[in-house]
Tab-separated table of C-alpha atoms and ligand atoms in Angstrom:
chain	number	residue	atom	x	y	z
A	11	UNK	CA	-0.167	-0.078	0.314
A	12	UNK	CA	1.172	3.343	-1.144
A	13	UNK	CA	1.125	6.326	1.570
A	14	UNK	CA	0.470	10.085	0.515
A	15	UNK	CA	3.974	12.338	0.530
A	16	UNK	CA	1.902	13.912	3.582
A	17	UNK	CA	1.419	10.715	5.356
A	18	UNK	CA	5.243	9.645	4.616
A	19	UNK	CA	6.116	13.305	6.544
A	20	UNK	CA	3.980	12.446	9.340
A	21	UNK	CA	5.323	9.062	10.260
A	22	UNK	CA	9.043	10.459	9.953
A	23	UNK	CA	8.463	13.378	12.659
A	24	UNK	CA	6.725	10.798	14.831
A	25	UNK	CA	9.704	8.167	14.357
A	26	UNK	CA	12.243	10.651	15.304
A	27	UNK	CA	9.879	11.900	18.259
A	28	UNK	CA	10.039	8.758	19.408
A	29	UNK	CA	13.417	8.276	19.505
A	30	UNK	CA	14.419	11.436	20.759
A	31	UNK	CA	11.904	10.222	23.998
A	32	UNK	CA	13.504	7.160	24.113
A	33	UNK	CA	17.490	8.504	24.022
A	34	UNK	CA	18.116	8.622	27.542
A	35	UNK	CA	16.898	4.813	28.169
A	36	UNK	CA	18.892	3.355	25.415
A	37	UNK	CA	21.867	5.224	26.572
A	38	UNK	CA	21.218	3.785	30.205
A	39	UNK	CA	20.707	0.387	29.505
A	40	UNK	CA	23.478	0.070	26.992
A	41	UNK	CA	26.115	1.162	29.705
A	42	UNK	CA	24.823	-0.788	32.629
A	43	UNK	CA	25.886	-4.231	32.849
A	44	UNK	CA	23.201	-6.860	31.955
A	45	UNK	CA	23.826	-8.464	35.697
A	46	UNK	CA	25.403	-8.343	38.447
A	47	UNK	CA	27.086	-11.727	37.743
A	48	UNK	CA	30.596	-11.679	37.140
A	49	UNK	CA	29.950	-13.578	34.075
A	50	UNK	CA	27.615	-10.898	32.455
A	51	UNK	CA	29.784	-8.444	33.859
A	52	UNK	CA	32.819	-9.424	32.040
A	53	UNK	CA	30.559	-9.760	28.949
A	54	UNK	CA	29.557	-5.978	29.364
A	55	UNK	CA	33.156	-5.069	29.842
A	56	UNK	CA	34.502	-6.933	26.893
A	57	UNK	CA	31.277	-5.591	24.240
A	58	UNK	CA	29.953	-2.559	25.465
A	59	UNK	CA	33.016	-0.939	27.434
A	60	UNK	CA	34.160	2.182	26.070
A	61	UNK	CA	37.437	1.965	26.640
A	62	UNK	CA	38.528	-1.833	25.191
A	63	UNK	CA	41.567	-2.166	27.759
A	64	UNK	CA	38.686	-2.649	30.213
A	65	UNK	CA	38.446	-6.261	28.994
A	66	UNK	CA	41.650	-7.848	30.331
A	67	UNK	CA	41.954	-11.718	30.908
A	68	UNK	CA	44.881	-11.061	33.066
A	69	UNK	CA	43.339	-9.331	35.470
A	70	UNK	CA	41.042	-12.246	36.375
A	71	UNK	CA	42.539	-13.660	39.592
A	72	UNK	CA	41.343	-17.239	38.355
A	73	UNK	CA	42.861	-17.305	35.092
A	74	UNK	CA	45.951	-19.743	34.967
A	75	UNK	CA	48.108	-20.621	31.851
A	76	UNK	CA	48.475	-24.129	30.891
A	77	UNK	CA	51.124	-24.991	33.376
A	78	UNK	CA	53.611	-26.331	30.345
A	79	UNK	CA	57.485	-25.162	29.885
A	80	UNK	CA	58.738	-24.533	33.428
A	81	UNK	CA	61.982	-24.374	31.392
A	82	UNK	CA	62.510	-22.148	28.246
A	83	UNK	CA	61.341	-24.304	25.104
A	84	UNK	CA	64.364	-25.682	23.417
A	85	UNK	CA	63.785	-26.569	20.032
A	86	UNK	CA	63.932	-25.394	15.937
A	87	UNK	CA	62.360	-23.073	13.689
A	88	UNK	CA	62.328	-23.085	10.240
A	89	UNK	CA	62.235	-19.114	10.062
A	90	UNK	CA	65.829	-17.944	10.244
A	91	UNK	CA	67.041	-20.157	7.499
A	92	UNK	CA	64.185	-20.787	5.317
A	93	UNK	CA	61.958	-18.041	5.597
A	94	UNK	CA	58.759	-18.923	3.614
A	95	UNK	CA	60.799	-21.679	1.665
A	96	UNK	CA	60.085	-24.649	3.720
A	97	UNK	CA	58.187	-27.776	2.836
A	98	UNK	CA	57.628	-31.220	4.630
A	99	UNK	CA	61.187	-32.786	2.946
A	100	UNK	CA	63.246	-30.272	4.911
A	101	UNK	CA	61.282	-30.554	7.824
A	102	UNK	CA	61.985	-34.575	7.911
A	103	UNK	CA	65.359	-34.108	7.210
A	104	UNK	CA	66.043	-31.488	10.279
A	105	UNK	CA	64.025	-33.841	12.409
A	106	UNK	CA	66.478	-36.894	11.277
A	107	UNK	CA	68.997	-34.453	12.132
A	108	UNK	CA	68.074	-33.702	15.548
A	109	UNK	CA	68.195	-36.772	16.321
A	110	UNK	CA	71.115	-38.172	14.772
A	111	UNK	CA	73.616	-34.616	15.694
A	112	UNK	CA	72.762	-35.287	19.814
A	113	UNK	CA	70.335	-32.050	19.692
A	114	UNK	CA	67.394	-34.107	21.050
A	115	UNK	CA	69.484	-35.464	23.675
A	116	UNK	CA	70.880	-32.606	24.617
A	117	UNK	CA	67.499	-31.093	25.071
A	118	UNK	CA	66.050	-29.638	22.256
A	119	UNK	CA	62.675	-30.786	21.561
A	120	UNK	CA	60.424	-29.055	19.500
A	121	UNK	CA	60.534	-28.906	15.545
A	122	UNK	CA	58.444	-25.904	14.743
A	123	UNK	CA	57.174	-24.989	11.119
A	124	UNK	CA	56.951	-20.750	10.711
A	125	UNK	CA	54.752	-18.930	8.439
A	126	UNK	CA	53.843	-20.409	4.517
A	127	UNK	CA	52.969	-23.737	5.187
A	128	UNK	CA	49.432	-22.646	4.806
A	129	UNK	CA	47.372	-23.447	2.031
A	130	UNK	CA	43.377	-22.664	1.543
A	131	UNK	CA	40.239	-22.957	3.560
A	132	UNK	CA	38.100	-26.076	2.744
A	133	UNK	CA	34.299	-25.405	2.127
A	134	UNK	CA	33.691	-25.528	5.982
A	135	UNK	CA	36.540	-23.494	6.790
A	136	UNK	CA	38.830	-25.881	7.937
A	137	UNK	CA	42.359	-24.790	7.260
A	138	UNK	CA	44.541	-27.191	4.933
A	139	UNK	CA	48.343	-27.269	4.165
A	140	UNK	CA	49.542	-25.960	0.961
A	141	UNK	CA	49.440	-29.115	-0.856
A	142	UNK	CA	52.388	-28.347	-2.660
A	143	UNK	CA	54.682	-28.088	0.338
A	144	UNK	CA	52.954	-30.298	2.402
A	145	UNK	CA	51.158	-33.420	-0.355
A	146	UNK	CA	51.327	-35.960	3.047
A	147	UNK	CA	49.520	-33.329	5.326
A	148	UNK	CA	50.775	-31.982	8.360
A	149	UNK	CA	49.148	-34.984	10.443
A	150	UNK	CA	51.600	-37.180	8.592
A	151	UNK	CA	54.595	-34.731	9.289
A	152	UNK	CA	53.512	-34.516	13.111
A	153	UNK	CA	54.032	-38.874	13.716
A	154	UNK	CA	57.430	-38.233	11.388
A	155	UNK	CA	58.553	-35.809	14.044
A	156	UNK	CA	56.719	-37.528	17.137
A	157	UNK	CA	58.582	-41.132	15.823
A	158	UNK	CA	61.884	-39.431	16.323
A	159	UNK	CA	61.405	-38.811	19.757
A	160	UNK	CA	60.712	-34.927	19.232
A	161	UNK	CA	57.693	-32.818	19.340
A	162	UNK	CA	55.843	-30.867	16.819
A	163	UNK	CA	55.187	-27.245	16.540
A	164	UNK	CA	53.400	-24.746	14.190
A	165	UNK	CA	52.254	-21.612	12.875
A	166	UNK	CA	49.589	-19.009	12.596
A	167	UNK	CA	48.816	-15.372	12.840
A	168	UNK	CA	46.027	-13.014	15.368
A	169	UNK	CA	45.286	-11.336	12.034
A	170	UNK	CA	43.350	-12.224	9.022
A	171	UNK	CA	46.916	-12.711	7.109
A	172	UNK	CA	50.069	-13.746	8.754
A	173	UNK	CA	52.848	-11.809	8.606
A	174	UNK	CA	53.972	-14.011	4.873
A	175	UNK	CA	50.530	-13.030	3.847
A	176	UNK	CA	48.626	-16.830	4.385
A	177	UNK	CA	45.799	-17.233	6.182
A	178	UNK	CA	45.206	-16.192	9.623
A	179	UNK	CA	43.365	-17.395	12.497
A	180	UNK	CA	41.097	-14.493	13.185
A	181	UNK	CA	37.541	-15.767	13.220
A	182	UNK	CA	38.689	-19.508	12.950
A	183	UNK	CA	40.457	-19.464	16.641
A	184	UNK	CA	38.441	-22.587	17.850
A	185	UNK	CA	38.358	-24.463	14.495
A	186	UNK	CA	41.871	-23.786	14.016
A	187	UNK	CA	43.115	-25.119	17.530
A	188	UNK	CA	41.175	-28.085	17.136
A	189	UNK	CA	42.999	-28.963	13.817
A	190	UNK	CA	46.078	-28.320	15.245
A	191	UNK	CA	45.290	-31.246	18.133
A	192	UNK	CA	44.039	-33.615	16.013
A	193	UNK	CA	47.453	-33.194	13.964
A	194	UNK	CA	49.155	-33.558	17.062
A	195	UNK	CA	50.585	-30.253	17.375
A	196	UNK	CA	52.726	-29.772	20.667
A	197	UNK	CA	53.619	-25.949	20.024
A	198	UNK	CA	52.105	-22.708	18.555
A	199	UNK	CA	53.757	-19.393	17.686
A	200	UNK	CA	50.985	-17.059	17.225
A	201	UNK	CA	52.051	-13.960	14.996
A	202	UNK	CA	50.479	-10.505	15.135
A	203	UNK	CA	50.654	-9.500	11.730
A	204	UNK	CA	47.748	-7.572	9.975
A	205	UNK	CA	45.144	-7.620	13.168
A	206	UNK	CA	43.601	-4.331	12.661
A	207	UNK	CA	41.970	-2.569	15.465
A	208	UNK	CA	42.066	-6.150	17.682
A	209	UNK	CA	43.285	-5.541	20.884
A	210	UNK	CA	46.551	-7.915	21.215
A	211	UNK	CA	45.622	-9.372	25.357
A	212	UNK	CA	42.274	-10.372	24.505
A	213	UNK	CA	43.371	-11.689	21.296
A	214	UNK	CA	45.989	-13.835	22.582
A	215	UNK	CA	43.907	-15.034	25.492
A	216	UNK	CA	41.125	-15.795	22.694
A	217	UNK	CA	43.621	-17.989	21.267
A	218	UNK	CA	44.746	-19.518	24.340
A	219	UNK	CA	41.467	-20.651	25.215
A	220	UNK	CA	40.945	-22.019	22.194
A	221	UNK	CA	43.676	-24.492	22.586
A	222	UNK	CA	43.184	-25.345	26.144
A	223	UNK	CA	39.759	-26.385	25.480
A	224	UNK	CA	41.180	-29.131	22.993
A	225	UNK	CA	42.245	-31.303	26.228
A	226	UNK	CA	46.056	-31.179	24.545
A	227	UNK	CA	49.129	-30.189	25.905
A	228	UNK	CA	50.009	-27.384	23.881
A	229	UNK	CA	52.584	-24.114	24.379
A	230	UNK	CA	51.810	-21.045	23.360
A	231	UNK	CA	54.317	-18.439	22.181
A	232	UNK	CA	52.626	-15.087	21.923
A	233	UNK	CA	54.471	-13.355	19.190
A	234	UNK	CA	53.421	-9.656	19.718
A	235	UNK	CA	56.738	-7.829	19.620
A	236	UNK	CA	55.589	-5.126	21.944
A	237	UNK	CA	56.356	-2.641	19.456
A	238	UNK	CA	53.825	-0.106	17.625
A	239	UNK	CA	53.957	-0.531	13.587
A	240	UNK	CA	51.997	2.104	11.743
A	241	UNK	CA	49.158	-0.846	11.533
A	242	UNK	CA	48.678	-1.237	14.673
A	243	UNK	CA	46.434	0.872	17.289
A	244	UNK	CA	48.515	0.986	20.583
A	245	UNK	CA	51.881	-0.432	21.898
A	246	UNK	CA	51.320	-3.625	23.388
A	247	UNK	CA	53.651	-5.081	26.061
A	248	UNK	CA	53.036	-8.610	25.921
A	249	UNK	CA	55.530	-8.944	29.267
A	250	UNK	CA	52.508	-7.155	31.361
A	251	UNK	CA	50.207	-9.597	30.613
A	252	UNK	CA	51.370	-13.142	29.225
A	253	UNK	CA	52.193	-15.034	32.331
A	254	UNK	CA	48.432	-15.633	32.876
A	255	UNK	CA	47.818	-16.635	28.676
A	256	UNK	CA	50.873	-18.026	27.031
A	257	UNK	CA	54.449	-19.438	27.960
A	258	UNK	CA	56.653	-16.915	25.706
A	259	UNK	CA	56.292	-13.303	24.617
A	260	UNK	CA	58.371	-11.918	21.963
A	261	UNK	CA	60.562	-9.012	23.507
A	262	UNK	CA	61.380	-7.164	20.255
A	263	UNK	CA	61.111	-7.099	16.425
A	264	UNK	CA	62.778	-10.108	14.426
A	265	UNK	CA	66.245	-11.074	14.770
A	266	UNK	CA	68.694	-10.431	11.989
A	267	UNK	CA	71.864	-12.155	11.523
A	268	UNK	CA	73.940	-9.584	11.994
A	269	UNK	CA	75.845	-8.457	15.238
A	270	UNK	CA	74.403	-5.058	15.924
A	271	UNK	CA	71.880	-2.671	13.428
A	272	UNK	CA	68.588	-2.758	12.336
A	273	UNK	CA	67.662	-3.606	8.739
A	274	UNK	CA	63.697	-2.564	8.079
A	275	UNK	CA	62.211	-3.945	11.460
A	276	UNK	CA	64.709	-6.110	12.241
A	277	UNK	CA	67.137	-5.747	15.186
A	278	UNK	CA	70.319	-7.188	15.444
A	279	UNK	CA	71.517	-9.513	17.846
A	280	UNK	CA	72.841	-7.086	20.804
A	281	UNK	CA	70.118	-4.745	20.033
A	282	UNK	CA	67.972	-7.009	21.116
A	283	UNK	CA	69.922	-7.980	24.075
A	284	UNK	CA	69.777	-4.569	25.853
A	285	UNK	CA	65.820	-4.647	25.117
A	286	UNK	CA	65.309	-7.797	26.786
A	287	UNK	CA	67.665	-7.278	29.811
A	288	UNK	CA	65.130	-4.569	31.840
A	289	UNK	CA	62.458	-7.469	31.240
A	290	UNK	CA	64.333	-10.088	33.427
A	291	UNK	CA	61.987	-9.636	36.242
A	292	UNK	CA	58.961	-10.954	34.087
A	293	UNK	CA	60.213	-14.601	33.234
A	294	UNK	CA	59.484	-17.198	35.583
A	295	UNK	CA	58.769	-20.802	35.025
A	296	UNK	CA	56.500	-21.325	32.784
A	297	UNK	CA	56.662	-17.921	31.382
A	298	UNK	CA	59.552	-16.344	29.746
A	299	UNK	CA	60.715	-13.214	27.447
A	300	UNK	CA	61.254	-14.432	24.038
A	301	UNK	CA	64.147	-12.271	22.560
A	302	UNK	CA	63.661	-14.214	19.368
A	303	UNK	CA	65.625	-16.955	17.675
A	304	UNK	CA	69.020	-18.181	17.435
A	305	UNK	CA	71.263	-17.439	14.501
A	306	UNK	CA	74.132	-19.558	15.413
A	307	UNK	CA	75.454	-21.571	12.159
A	308	UNK	CA	73.217	-18.622	9.865
A	309	UNK	CA	76.513	-17.375	8.817
A	310	UNK	CA	76.517	-13.538	9.574
A	311	UNK	CA	78.191	-13.561	12.701
A	312	UNK	CA	81.436	-14.796	13.893
A	313	UNK	CA	81.433	-18.005	15.631
A	314	UNK	CA	83.053	-15.325	18.541
A	315	UNK	CA	79.485	-13.611	18.105
A	316	UNK	CA	77.328	-16.981	18.181
A	317	UNK	CA	79.183	-18.211	21.798
A	318	UNK	CA	78.204	-14.821	23.163
A	319	UNK	CA	74.531	-15.108	21.593
A	320	UNK	CA	74.143	-18.464	22.886
A	321	UNK	CA	75.569	-17.300	26.564
A	322	UNK	CA	73.830	-14.403	26.651
A	323	UNK	CA	70.651	-16.110	25.871
A	324	UNK	CA	71.084	-18.849	28.583
A	325	UNK	CA	71.646	-16.043	30.860
A	326	UNK	CA	68.715	-14.467	30.210
A	327	UNK	CA	66.401	-17.416	30.414
A	328	UNK	CA	65.691	-17.325	26.556
A	329	UNK	CA	63.803	-19.907	24.993
A	330	UNK	CA	67.059	-22.225	22.517
A	331	UNK	CA	65.372	-22.539	19.612
A	332	UNK	CA	68.327	-23.229	16.936
A	333	UNK	CA	67.106	-21.217	13.529
A	334	UNK	CA	69.998	-22.946	11.312
A	335	UNK	CA	70.313	-26.071	8.711
A	336	UNK	CA	70.762	-29.227	11.586
A	337	UNK	CA	71.082	-31.254	9.110
A	338	UNK	CA	74.288	-29.134	7.188
A	339	UNK	CA	75.969	-28.023	10.680
A	340	UNK	CA	79.904	-27.208	11.007
A	341	UNK	CA	81.637	-28.672	14.215
A	342	UNK	CA	81.805	-25.348	15.376
A	343	UNK	CA	78.319	-24.750	15.265
A	344	UNK	CA	77.368	-27.900	16.710
A	345	UNK	CA	79.875	-27.611	19.547
A	346	UNK	CA	78.097	-24.340	20.204
A	347	UNK	CA	74.588	-25.557	20.473
A	348	UNK	CA	75.297	-28.753	21.928
A	349	UNK	CA	77.367	-26.991	25.125
A	350	UNK	CA	75.084	-28.880	27.891
A	351	UNK	CA	77.384	-26.833	30.620
A	352	UNK	CA	75.672	-23.699	29.148
A	353	UNK	CA	72.048	-25.359	28.009
A	354	UNK	CA	72.534	-26.303	32.060
A	355	UNK	CA	72.382	-22.333	32.696
A	356	UNK	CA	69.855	-21.632	30.627
A	357	UNK	CA	67.292	-24.610	31.773
A	358	UNK	CA	68.346	-24.135	35.324
A	359	UNK	CA	64.925	-24.869	37.767
A	360	UNK	CA	65.182	-21.447	39.665
A	361	UNK	CA	63.924	-19.779	36.542
A	362	UNK	CA	64.693	-16.845	37.452
A	363	UNK	CA	66.571	-14.692	34.903
A	364	UNK	CA	69.811	-13.008	34.904
A	365	UNK	CA	70.704	-9.265	34.078
A	366	UNK	CA	73.641	-7.379	33.615
A	367	UNK	CA	75.565	-6.050	37.109
A	368	UNK	CA	77.552	-4.076	35.743
A	369	UNK	CA	79.016	-2.162	32.620
A	370	UNK	CA	82.200	-0.133	32.414
A	371	UNK	CA	81.728	1.134	28.979
A	372	UNK	CA	81.903	-1.643	26.469
A	373	UNK	CA	83.088	-4.426	29.452
A	374	UNK	CA	79.728	-5.923	31.463
A	375	UNK	CA	79.530	-8.595	33.694
A	376	UNK	CA	76.164	-10.284	33.895
A	377	UNK	CA	74.967	-12.610	36.891
A	378	UNK	CA	72.059	-15.506	36.761
A	379	UNK	CA	71.367	-16.987	40.248
A	380	UNK	CA	71.391	-20.976	40.069
A	381	UNK	CA	68.943	-23.285	41.954
A	382	UNK	CA	71.974	-24.670	43.946
A	383	UNK	CA	72.583	-21.287	45.215
A	384	UNK	CA	75.213	-20.746	42.922
A	385	UNK	CA	75.416	-18.180	39.703
A	386	UNK	CA	76.115	-18.316	36.246
A	387	UNK	CA	78.570	-15.385	34.987
A	388	UNK	CA	79.372	-14.040	31.493
A	389	UNK	CA	82.023	-11.759	31.178
A	390	UNK	CA	80.933	-9.820	27.982
A	391	UNK	CA	83.562	-7.847	25.763
A	392	UNK	CA	81.544	-5.448	23.172
A	393	UNK	CA	84.537	-3.474	22.334
A	394	UNK	CA	86.847	-4.516	19.313
A	395	UNK	CA	89.939	-5.277	21.422
A	396	UNK	CA	90.934	-8.277	23.951
A	397	UNK	CA	90.316	-6.887	27.193
A	398	UNK	CA	90.390	-8.209	30.943
A	399	UNK	CA	87.274	-8.138	32.993
A	400	UNK	CA	86.629	-8.463	36.793
A	401	UNK	CA	83.731	-10.341	38.461
A	402	UNK	CA	83.337	-9.154	41.734
A	403	UNK	CA	81.695	-11.119	44.243
A	404	UNK	CA	79.794	-8.005	45.429
A	405	UNK	CA	78.352	-7.351	42.212
A	406	UNK	CA	77.502	-11.066	42.039
A	407	UNK	CA	75.681	-10.494	45.611
A	408	UNK	CA	78.293	-12.874	47.511
A	409	UNK	CA	80.993	-11.474	50.447
A	410	UNK	CA	83.823	-10.302	49.171
A	411	UNK	CA	85.538	-12.995	51.637
A	412	UNK	CA	83.710	-16.538	50.487
A	413	UNK	CA	85.802	-18.984	48.441
A	414	UNK	CA	84.157	-19.630	45.598
A	415	UNK	CA	84.612	-22.752	42.935
A	416	UNK	CA	84.923	-21.596	39.814
A	417	UNK	CA	83.873	-23.195	36.410
A	418	UNK	CA	84.701	-22.455	32.754
A	419	UNK	CA	81.624	-23.299	30.922
A	420	UNK	CA	83.071	-22.915	27.304
A	421	UNK	CA	86.834	-24.660	28.326
A	422	UNK	CA	84.994	-27.346	30.500
A	423	UNK	CA	87.278	-26.945	32.904
A	424	UNK	CA	87.558	-26.258	37.056
A	425	UNK	CA	89.571	-23.090	37.522
A	426	UNK	CA	89.362	-24.260	41.490
A	427	UNK	CA	88.588	-22.333	44.317
A	428	UNK	CA	89.216	-18.067	43.823
A	429	UNK	CA	88.357	-15.139	46.886
A	430	UNK	CA	86.736	-12.240	45.958
A	431	UNK	CA	86.540	-11.560	42.319
A	432	UNK	CA	87.440	-13.287	39.069
A	433	UNK	CA	89.359	-11.780	36.298
A	434	UNK	CA	89.652	-13.018	32.634
A	435	UNK	CA	90.818	-11.956	29.204
A	436	UNK	CA	87.931	-11.715	26.729
A	437	UNK	CA	87.975	-11.756	23.450
A	438	UNK	CA	86.517	-8.788	21.335
A	439	UNK	CA	82.801	-9.585	21.067
A	440	UNK	CA	83.369	-12.784	22.850
A	441	UNK	CA	82.291	-13.480	26.199
A	442	UNK	CA	84.085	-15.807	29.251
A	443	UNK	CA	81.343	-17.740	30.961
A	444	UNK	CA	81.692	-19.383	34.401
A	445	UNK	CA	79.892	-21.047	37.066
A	446	UNK	CA	80.343	-19.876	40.970
A	447	UNK	CA	79.059	-22.308	43.643
A	448	UNK	CA	80.327	-24.348	47.013
B	2	LIG	C1	57.331	-11.899	11.913
B	2	LIG	C2	57.437	-12.472	13.318
B	2	LIG	C3	58.972	-13.606	12.971
B	2	LIG	C4	58.114	-15.034	11.839
B	2	LIG	C5	57.433	-14.010	10.438
B	2	LIG	C6	57.118	-14.981	9.374
B	2	LIG	O1	57.578	-11.043	11.315
B	2	LIG	O2	58.412	-12.146	14.370
B	2	LIG	O3	59.454	-14.610	13.950
B	2	LIG	O4	57.277	-15.621	12.428
B	2	LIG	O5	56.677	-13.077	10.996
B	2	LIG	O6	56.129	-14.248	8.447
């Protein structure tokens, strides 16, 4: 039925009047929580809160992470060496080499495929691997990795796309978590590209819940780098909330295989070290600072510098995730990655991250308290010349007159009992790493 023009105008006026009369009530009901029970309060905060940051899963006193990774995760990840050039053949070869080279037996557990394994979603929205690179499917690959006595990890992103512009998990969190669990995934690295206006804590909590709901133990690696990027709404600091949500969080943007510097959004090794060091108090059993993966064996730094990366990553209780081609390792690379004395420091059960206790220009002393009451100590020479560096007991929290046994963790020998301080000559860009105890 058609109305006359006058009738239509009258109807419009009536609707406007009605909405003016009702507006205050509508506003009030939109701002009033729907009920007094905590569940609806949470829903209100999540959906209606004037400030997105009101929804803070980490403020829930009952929330805990998954109880995994009591010591920093150890393993291998495809990104640093292979980038998007990754396929099932390469992953199988790495898994073989992890078992054959002694890496697995030294504690490197997780074989993690980073970005670019993804293909399309099927008609029901299930994520599928790229059929050209992973023709046998992810489940078969995970089974193979497990058959070598290793664990299997995978990568996704909280946004619509991954950083390599493959499909992300946004809007498919529970579906993807279920797929991972069915495939036998033990570790998820979850990245932060193409996330638009999402709130980081909320996005990571959602995926953490999805992983928990599968009933499978899956270590959760939060790959929010703790920086602002032009595409992001605000700077997130995952170390502020990560403990209740995941097991490790990135402290910086990506590492690249260089001693120092910046290349695009990537940082050299010492730049990352310096940004991570002040965060040491956030680390602890089950929740670790992640200064990104190891570059040892990738060729951009000297072996002396790679000794420094391994030692300092162990000092700050970083995850030890090798990033080289394990099937083609040199003896020098193997000797670094398989140094069990240094690995023992990284994996120390106290879970107390170390930090810098003295800095004289380019000469530094780092200290990490250990479960046996002793200390791991690194003398670090950033300069271009060999230098003597001294660690004073008093800088390490010991009385000056106490005698302590010294073990050199790279020379693999005991240096006897020493009182008051320890001095050693350190190569340029190098370290001397010792363990002190009774
Ligand atoms: C980001 C991450 C890297 C890597 C790439 C993959 O840059 O920080 O570690 O996963 O994405 O595209």
